[in-house]
GROMACS .gro file of C-alpha atoms in nm:
model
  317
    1UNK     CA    1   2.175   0.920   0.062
    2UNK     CA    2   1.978   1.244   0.017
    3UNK     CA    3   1.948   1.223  -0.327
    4UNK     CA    4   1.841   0.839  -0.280
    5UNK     CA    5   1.602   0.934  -0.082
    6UNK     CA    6   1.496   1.237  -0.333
    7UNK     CA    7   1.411   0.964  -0.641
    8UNK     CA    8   1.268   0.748  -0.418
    9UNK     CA    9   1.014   0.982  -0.298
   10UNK     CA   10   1.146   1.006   0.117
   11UNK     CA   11   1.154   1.223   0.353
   12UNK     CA   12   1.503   1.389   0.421
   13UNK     CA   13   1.567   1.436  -0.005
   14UNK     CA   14   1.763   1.679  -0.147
   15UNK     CA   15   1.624   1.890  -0.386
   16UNK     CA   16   1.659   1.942  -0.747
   17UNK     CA   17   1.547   2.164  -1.038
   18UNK     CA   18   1.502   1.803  -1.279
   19UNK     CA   19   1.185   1.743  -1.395
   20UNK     CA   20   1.157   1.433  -1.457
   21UNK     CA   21   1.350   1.352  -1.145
   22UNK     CA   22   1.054   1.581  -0.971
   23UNK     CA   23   0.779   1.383  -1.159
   24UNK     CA   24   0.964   1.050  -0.974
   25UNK     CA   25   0.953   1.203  -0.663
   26UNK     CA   26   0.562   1.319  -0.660
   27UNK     CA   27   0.509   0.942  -0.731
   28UNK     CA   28   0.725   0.801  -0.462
   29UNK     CA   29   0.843   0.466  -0.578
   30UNK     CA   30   0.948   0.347  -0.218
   31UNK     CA   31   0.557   0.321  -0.175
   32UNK     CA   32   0.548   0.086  -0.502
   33UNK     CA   33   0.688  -0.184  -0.300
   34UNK     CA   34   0.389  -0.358  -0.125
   35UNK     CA   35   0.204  -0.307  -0.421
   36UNK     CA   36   0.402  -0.507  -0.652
   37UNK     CA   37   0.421  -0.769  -0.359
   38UNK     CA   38   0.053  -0.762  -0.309
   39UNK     CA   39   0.035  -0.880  -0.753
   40UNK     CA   40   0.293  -1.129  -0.639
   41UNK     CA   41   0.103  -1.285  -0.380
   42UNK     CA   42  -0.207  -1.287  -0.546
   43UNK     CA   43  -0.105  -1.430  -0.876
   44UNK     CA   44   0.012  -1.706  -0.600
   45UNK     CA   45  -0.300  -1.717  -0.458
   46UNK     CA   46  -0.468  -1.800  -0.765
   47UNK     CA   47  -0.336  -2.131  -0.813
   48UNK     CA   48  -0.273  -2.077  -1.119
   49UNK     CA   49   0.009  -1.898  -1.222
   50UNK     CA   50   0.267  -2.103  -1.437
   51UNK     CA   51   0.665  -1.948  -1.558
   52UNK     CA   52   0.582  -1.928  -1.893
   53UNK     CA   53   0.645  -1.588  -2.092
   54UNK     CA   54   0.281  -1.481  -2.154
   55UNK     CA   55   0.233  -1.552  -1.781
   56UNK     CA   56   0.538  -1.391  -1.669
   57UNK     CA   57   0.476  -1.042  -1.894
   58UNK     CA   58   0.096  -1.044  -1.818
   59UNK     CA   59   0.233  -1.026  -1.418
   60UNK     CA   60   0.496  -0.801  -1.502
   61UNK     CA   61   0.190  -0.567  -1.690
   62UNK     CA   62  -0.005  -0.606  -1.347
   63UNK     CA   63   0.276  -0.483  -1.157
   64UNK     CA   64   0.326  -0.193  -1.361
   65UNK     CA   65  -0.027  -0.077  -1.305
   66UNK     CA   66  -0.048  -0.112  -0.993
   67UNK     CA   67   0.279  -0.004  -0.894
   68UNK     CA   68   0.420   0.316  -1.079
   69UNK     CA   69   0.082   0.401  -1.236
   70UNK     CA   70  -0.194   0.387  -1.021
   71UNK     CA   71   0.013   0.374  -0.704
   72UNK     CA   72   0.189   0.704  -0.871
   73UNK     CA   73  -0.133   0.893  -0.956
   74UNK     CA   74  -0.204   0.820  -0.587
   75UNK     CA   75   0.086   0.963  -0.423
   76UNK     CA   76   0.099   1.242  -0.693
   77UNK     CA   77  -0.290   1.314  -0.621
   78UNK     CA   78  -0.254   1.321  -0.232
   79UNK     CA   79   0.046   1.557  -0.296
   80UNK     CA   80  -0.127   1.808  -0.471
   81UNK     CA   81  -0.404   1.802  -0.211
   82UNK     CA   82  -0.154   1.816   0.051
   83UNK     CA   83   0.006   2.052  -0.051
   84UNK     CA   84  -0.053   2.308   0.269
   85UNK     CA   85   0.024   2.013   0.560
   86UNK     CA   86   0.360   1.904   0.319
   87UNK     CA   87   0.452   2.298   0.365
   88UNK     CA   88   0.449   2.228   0.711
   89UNK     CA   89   0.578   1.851   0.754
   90UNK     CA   90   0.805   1.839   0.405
   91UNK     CA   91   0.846   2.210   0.282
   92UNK     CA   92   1.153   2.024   0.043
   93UNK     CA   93   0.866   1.809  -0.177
   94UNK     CA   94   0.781   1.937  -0.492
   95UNK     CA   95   0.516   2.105  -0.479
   96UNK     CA   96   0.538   2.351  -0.176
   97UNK     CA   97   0.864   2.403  -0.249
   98UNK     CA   98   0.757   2.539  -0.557
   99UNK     CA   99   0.967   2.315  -0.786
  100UNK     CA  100   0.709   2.204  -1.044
  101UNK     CA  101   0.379   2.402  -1.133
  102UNK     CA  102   0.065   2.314  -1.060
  103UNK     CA  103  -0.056   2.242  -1.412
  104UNK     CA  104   0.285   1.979  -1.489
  105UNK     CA  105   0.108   1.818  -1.140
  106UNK     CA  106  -0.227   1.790  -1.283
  107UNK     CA  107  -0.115   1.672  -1.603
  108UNK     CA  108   0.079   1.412  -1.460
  109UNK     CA  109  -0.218   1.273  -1.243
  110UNK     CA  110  -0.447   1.235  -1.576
  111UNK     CA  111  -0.135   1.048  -1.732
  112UNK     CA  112  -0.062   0.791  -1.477
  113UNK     CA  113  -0.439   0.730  -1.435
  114UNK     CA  114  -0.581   0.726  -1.781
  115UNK     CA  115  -0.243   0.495  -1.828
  116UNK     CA  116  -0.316   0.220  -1.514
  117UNK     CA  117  -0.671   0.237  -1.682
  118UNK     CA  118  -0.565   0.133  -2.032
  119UNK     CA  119  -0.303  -0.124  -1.924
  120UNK     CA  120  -0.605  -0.308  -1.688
  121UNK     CA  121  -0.833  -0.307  -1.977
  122UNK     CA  122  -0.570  -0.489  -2.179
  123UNK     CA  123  -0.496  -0.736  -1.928
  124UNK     CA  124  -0.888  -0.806  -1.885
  125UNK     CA  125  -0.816  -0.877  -2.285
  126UNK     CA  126  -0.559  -1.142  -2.247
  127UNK     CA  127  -0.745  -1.311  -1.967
  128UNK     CA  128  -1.072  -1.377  -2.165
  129UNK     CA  129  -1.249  -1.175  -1.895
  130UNK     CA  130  -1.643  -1.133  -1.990
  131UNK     CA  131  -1.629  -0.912  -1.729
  132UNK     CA  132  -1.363  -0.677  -1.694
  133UNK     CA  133  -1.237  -0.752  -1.335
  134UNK     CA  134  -0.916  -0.617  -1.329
  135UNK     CA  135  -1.041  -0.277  -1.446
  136UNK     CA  136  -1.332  -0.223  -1.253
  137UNK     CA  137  -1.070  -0.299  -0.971
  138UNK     CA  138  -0.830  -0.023  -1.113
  139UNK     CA  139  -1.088   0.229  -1.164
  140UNK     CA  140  -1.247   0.135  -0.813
  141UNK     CA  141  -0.864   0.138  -0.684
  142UNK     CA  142  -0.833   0.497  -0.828
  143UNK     CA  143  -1.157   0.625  -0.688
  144UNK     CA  144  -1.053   0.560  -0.341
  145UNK     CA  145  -0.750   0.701  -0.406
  146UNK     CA  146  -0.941   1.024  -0.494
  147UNK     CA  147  -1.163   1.050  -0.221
  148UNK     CA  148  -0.879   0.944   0.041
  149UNK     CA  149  -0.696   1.296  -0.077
  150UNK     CA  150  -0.990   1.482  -0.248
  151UNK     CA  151  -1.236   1.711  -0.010
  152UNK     CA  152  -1.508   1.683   0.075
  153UNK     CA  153  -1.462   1.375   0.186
  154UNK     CA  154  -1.096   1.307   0.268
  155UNK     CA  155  -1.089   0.990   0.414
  156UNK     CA  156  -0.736   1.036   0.534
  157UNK     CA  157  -0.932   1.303   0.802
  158UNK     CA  158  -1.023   1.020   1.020
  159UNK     CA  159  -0.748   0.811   1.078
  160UNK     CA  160  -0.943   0.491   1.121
  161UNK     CA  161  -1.129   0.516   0.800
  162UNK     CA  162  -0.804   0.667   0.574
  163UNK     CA  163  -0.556   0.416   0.724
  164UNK     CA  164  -0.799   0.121   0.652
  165UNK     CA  165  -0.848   0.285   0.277
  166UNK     CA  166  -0.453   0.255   0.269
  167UNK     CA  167  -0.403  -0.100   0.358
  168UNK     CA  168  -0.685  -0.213   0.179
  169UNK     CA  169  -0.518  -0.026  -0.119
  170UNK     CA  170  -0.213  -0.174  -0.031
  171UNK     CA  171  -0.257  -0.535   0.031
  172UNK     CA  172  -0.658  -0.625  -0.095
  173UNK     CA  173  -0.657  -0.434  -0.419
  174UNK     CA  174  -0.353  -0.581  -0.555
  175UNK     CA  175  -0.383  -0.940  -0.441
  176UNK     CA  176  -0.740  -0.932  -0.577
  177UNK     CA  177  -0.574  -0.828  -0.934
  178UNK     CA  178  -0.295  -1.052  -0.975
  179UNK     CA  179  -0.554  -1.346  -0.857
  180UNK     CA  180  -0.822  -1.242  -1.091
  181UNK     CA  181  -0.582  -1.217  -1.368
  182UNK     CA  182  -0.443  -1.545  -1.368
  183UNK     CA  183  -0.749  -1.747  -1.199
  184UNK     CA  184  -1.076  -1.680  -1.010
  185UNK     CA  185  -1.129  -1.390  -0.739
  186UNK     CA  186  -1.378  -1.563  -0.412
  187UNK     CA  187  -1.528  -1.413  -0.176
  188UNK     CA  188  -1.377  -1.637   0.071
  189UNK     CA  189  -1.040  -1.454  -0.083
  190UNK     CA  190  -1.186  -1.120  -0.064
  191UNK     CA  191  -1.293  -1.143   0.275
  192UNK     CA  192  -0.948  -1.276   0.360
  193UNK     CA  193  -0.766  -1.051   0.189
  194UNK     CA  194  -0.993  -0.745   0.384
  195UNK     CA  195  -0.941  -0.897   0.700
  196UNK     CA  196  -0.550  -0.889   0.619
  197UNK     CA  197  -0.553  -0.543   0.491
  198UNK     CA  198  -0.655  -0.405   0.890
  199UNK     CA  199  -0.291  -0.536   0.949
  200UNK     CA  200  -0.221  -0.263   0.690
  201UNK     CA  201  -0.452  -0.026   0.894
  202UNK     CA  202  -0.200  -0.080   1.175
  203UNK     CA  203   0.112  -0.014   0.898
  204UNK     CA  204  -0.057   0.338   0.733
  205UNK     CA  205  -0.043   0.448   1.089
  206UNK     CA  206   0.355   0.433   1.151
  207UNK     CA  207   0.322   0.668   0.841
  208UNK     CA  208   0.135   0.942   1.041
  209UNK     CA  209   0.398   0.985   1.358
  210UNK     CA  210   0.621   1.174   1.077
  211UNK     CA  211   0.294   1.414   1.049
  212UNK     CA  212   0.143   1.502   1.388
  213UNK     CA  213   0.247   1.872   1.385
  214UNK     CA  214   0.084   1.920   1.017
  215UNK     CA  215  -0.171   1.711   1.090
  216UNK     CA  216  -0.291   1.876   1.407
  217UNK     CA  217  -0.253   2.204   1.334
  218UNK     CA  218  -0.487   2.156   1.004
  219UNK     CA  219  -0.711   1.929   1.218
  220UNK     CA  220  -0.665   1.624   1.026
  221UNK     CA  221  -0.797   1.350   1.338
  222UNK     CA  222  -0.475   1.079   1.222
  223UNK     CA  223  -0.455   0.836   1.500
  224UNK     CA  224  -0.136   0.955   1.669
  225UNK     CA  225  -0.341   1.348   1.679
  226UNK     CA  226  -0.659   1.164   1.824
  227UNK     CA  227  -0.529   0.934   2.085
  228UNK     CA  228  -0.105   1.069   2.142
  229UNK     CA  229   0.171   0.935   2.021
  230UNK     CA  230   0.268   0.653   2.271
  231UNK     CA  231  -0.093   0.490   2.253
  232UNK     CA  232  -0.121   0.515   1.853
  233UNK     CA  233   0.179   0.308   1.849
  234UNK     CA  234   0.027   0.031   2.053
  235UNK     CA  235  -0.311   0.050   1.906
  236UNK     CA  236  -0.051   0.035   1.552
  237UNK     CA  237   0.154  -0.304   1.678
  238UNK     CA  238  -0.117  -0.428   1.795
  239UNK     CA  239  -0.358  -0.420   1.492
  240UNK     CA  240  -0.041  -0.561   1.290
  241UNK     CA  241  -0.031  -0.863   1.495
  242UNK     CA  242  -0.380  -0.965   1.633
  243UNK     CA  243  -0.503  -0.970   1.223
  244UNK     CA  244  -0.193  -1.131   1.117
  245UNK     CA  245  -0.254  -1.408   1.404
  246UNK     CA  246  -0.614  -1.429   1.245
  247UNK     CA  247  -0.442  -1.530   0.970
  248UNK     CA  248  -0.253  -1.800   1.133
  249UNK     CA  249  -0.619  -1.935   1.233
  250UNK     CA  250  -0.808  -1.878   0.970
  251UNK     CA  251  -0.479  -2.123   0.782
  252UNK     CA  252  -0.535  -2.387   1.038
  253UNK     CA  253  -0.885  -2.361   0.996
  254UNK     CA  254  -0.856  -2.469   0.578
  255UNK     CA  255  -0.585  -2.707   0.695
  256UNK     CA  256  -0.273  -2.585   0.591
  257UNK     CA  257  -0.053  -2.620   0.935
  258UNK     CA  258   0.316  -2.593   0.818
  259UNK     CA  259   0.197  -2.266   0.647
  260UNK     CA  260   0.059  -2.125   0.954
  261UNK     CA  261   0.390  -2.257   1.195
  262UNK     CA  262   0.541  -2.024   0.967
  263UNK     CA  263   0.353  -1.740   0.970
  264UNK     CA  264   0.362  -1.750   1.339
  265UNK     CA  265   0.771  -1.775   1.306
  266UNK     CA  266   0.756  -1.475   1.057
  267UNK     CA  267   0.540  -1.276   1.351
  268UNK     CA  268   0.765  -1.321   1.626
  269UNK     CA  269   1.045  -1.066   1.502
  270UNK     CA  270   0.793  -0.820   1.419
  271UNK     CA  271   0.678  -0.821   1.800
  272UNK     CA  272   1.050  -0.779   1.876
  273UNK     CA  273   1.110  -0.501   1.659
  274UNK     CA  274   0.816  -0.337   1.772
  275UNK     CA  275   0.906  -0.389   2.096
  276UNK     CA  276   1.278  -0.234   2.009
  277UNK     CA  277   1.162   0.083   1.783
  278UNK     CA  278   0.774   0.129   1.739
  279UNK     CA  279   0.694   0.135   2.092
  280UNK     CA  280   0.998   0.317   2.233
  281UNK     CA  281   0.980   0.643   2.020
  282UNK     CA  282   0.781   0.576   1.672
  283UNK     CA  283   0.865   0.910   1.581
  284UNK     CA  284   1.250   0.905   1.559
  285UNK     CA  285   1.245   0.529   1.491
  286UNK     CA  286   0.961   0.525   1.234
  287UNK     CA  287   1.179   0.413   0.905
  288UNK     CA  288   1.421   0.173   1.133
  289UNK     CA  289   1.082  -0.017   1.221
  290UNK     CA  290   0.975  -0.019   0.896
  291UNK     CA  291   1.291  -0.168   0.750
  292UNK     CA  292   1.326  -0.424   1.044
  293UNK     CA  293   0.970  -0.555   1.048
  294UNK     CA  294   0.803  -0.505   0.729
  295UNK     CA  295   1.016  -0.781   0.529
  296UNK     CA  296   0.855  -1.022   0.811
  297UNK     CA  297   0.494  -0.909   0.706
  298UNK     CA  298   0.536  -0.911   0.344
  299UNK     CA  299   0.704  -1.254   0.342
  300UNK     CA  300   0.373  -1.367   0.546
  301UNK     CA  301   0.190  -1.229   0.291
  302UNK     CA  302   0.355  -1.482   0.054
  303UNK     CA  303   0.319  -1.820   0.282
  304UNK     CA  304  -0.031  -1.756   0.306
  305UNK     CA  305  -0.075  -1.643  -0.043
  306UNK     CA  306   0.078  -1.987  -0.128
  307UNK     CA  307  -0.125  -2.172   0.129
  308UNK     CA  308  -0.415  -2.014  -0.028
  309UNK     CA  309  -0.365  -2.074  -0.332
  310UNK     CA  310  -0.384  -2.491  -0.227
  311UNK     CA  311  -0.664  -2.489  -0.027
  312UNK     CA  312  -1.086  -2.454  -0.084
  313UNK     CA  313  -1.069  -2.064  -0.058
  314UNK     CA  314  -0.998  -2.091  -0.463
  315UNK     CA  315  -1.291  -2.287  -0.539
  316UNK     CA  316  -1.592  -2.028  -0.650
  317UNK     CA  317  -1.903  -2.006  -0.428
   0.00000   0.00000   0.00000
């Protein structure tokens, strides 16, 4: 398990003198995940996707970029700034374990991001984009990215505005570039797709109970620092479900009932599990939430993707 959890980029890996195995673990693949999803469900939401090979590669190019490129130059570009709090919270990753120099990290960055650049400037190609949506999304994607990990401004200081860079990152960015790819990004979708991504706020969150002790002793003001561990986790559950019952409204609202019954059946057992891990002791239960719950979100994601993707929100303003 320890060397599972050492390719996929966790916490608890076992270390290794690899390199390439080391250049996998500065990108963290298990964070890939939502990302690829997010693609997913917008292509979905666009109404227009269609299983036919040009389709199905021109996704599969989407997910690439956002996935192991861009959403590696992320993880590999907060690692390198966090380098001091991991030598406190994960001494084993890396880079404060002195595994991989600093100049193989930097290189690595300027791969993985002049690479998600070049792959989103050849999808705006096979779309017949005029204007090249998908990468001024990447490049806006990757400057958020920097300034979330880069001083001076470090968005991941304050945990409000970090977290909310996260799941925007995380659910938004993606969605808007697999639905801009194969049809038509609205606002009405944006604006969706924003409000959904403060359920993601409440997600980046469970990510910081792993990281108080770092955190507060290099005065990084993460939610569980500012306001203790037991009332992060509410104010974390219950930012998960109030915006993904918005959801359910804003669904009955275009019309689409059966899709919001079921995103209202997909919430329930993420209240439970919350009620059985997150709220009892985030901290030791942190990656058994995850596991439970998170297949529940990311499944809503696709009913209302769908649901979306059928109803006036597709129709340009």
């Amino acid at each position: 398990m320890s060397d599972a959890r050492q390719l996929l980029g966790m916490k608890g890996a076992s270390g290794t003198t690899n390199i390439w195995k080391l250049r996998l673990q500065l990108m963290k693949p298990v964070t890939w995940i939502p990302l690829i999803w997010g693609v997913i469900c917008g292509a979905a939401a666009s109404g227009n996707y269609e299983w036919r090979v040009d389709h199905v590669l021109a996704a599969f190019a989407c997910i690439l970029m956002s996935g192991p490129l861009l959403a590696g130059f992320t993880q590999t570009i907060n690692d390198y700034y966090d380098r001091e709090i991991d030598a406190i919270n994960e001494p084993y990753r890396p880079i404060p374990s002195g595994a991989i120099p600093l100049g193989q990290v930097k290189l690595q960055i300027w791969v993985l991001l002049l690479a998600g650049l070049g792959v989103s400037y050849g999808l705006d190609r096979w779309a017949g984009h005029t204007t090249p949506v998908v990468f001024l999304l990447a490049l806006g994607g990757s400057f958020v990215s920097y300034i979330y990990s880069a001083p001076p401004l470090k968005l991941k200081q304050n945990g409000w505005l970090g977290n909310y860079a996260l799941g925007a990152s995380y659910i938004a960015l993606p969605w808007w570039a697999g639905q801009a790819l194969f049809g038509q990004l609205t606002w009405g979708t944006a604006l969706l797709t924003l409000a959904y991504s403060l359920a993601g706020l409440g997600i980046a969150v469970v990510n910081d109970f792993k990281s108080v002790e770092g955190d507060r002793e290099l005065g990084l003001q993460s939610l569980p620092v500012v306001f203790g561990i037991e009332r992060a986790s509410w104010i974390s559950a219950g930012m998960i479900d109030v915006f993904q019952l918005a959801m359910v409204a804003v669904l009955i609202g275009i019309g689409q009932h059966f899709s919001a019954v079921l995103l209202v059946l997909l919430i329930v057992p993420q209240i439970t599990f919350q009620d059985i891990w997150l709220l009892r002791d985030p901290v030791a239960f942190d990656v058994k939430y995850q596991a439970s719950a998170q297949p529940f979100l990311v499944l809503g994601m696709l009913v209302t993707a769908l649901a979306v993707g059928h109803s006036p929100l597709t129709q340009v303003m």
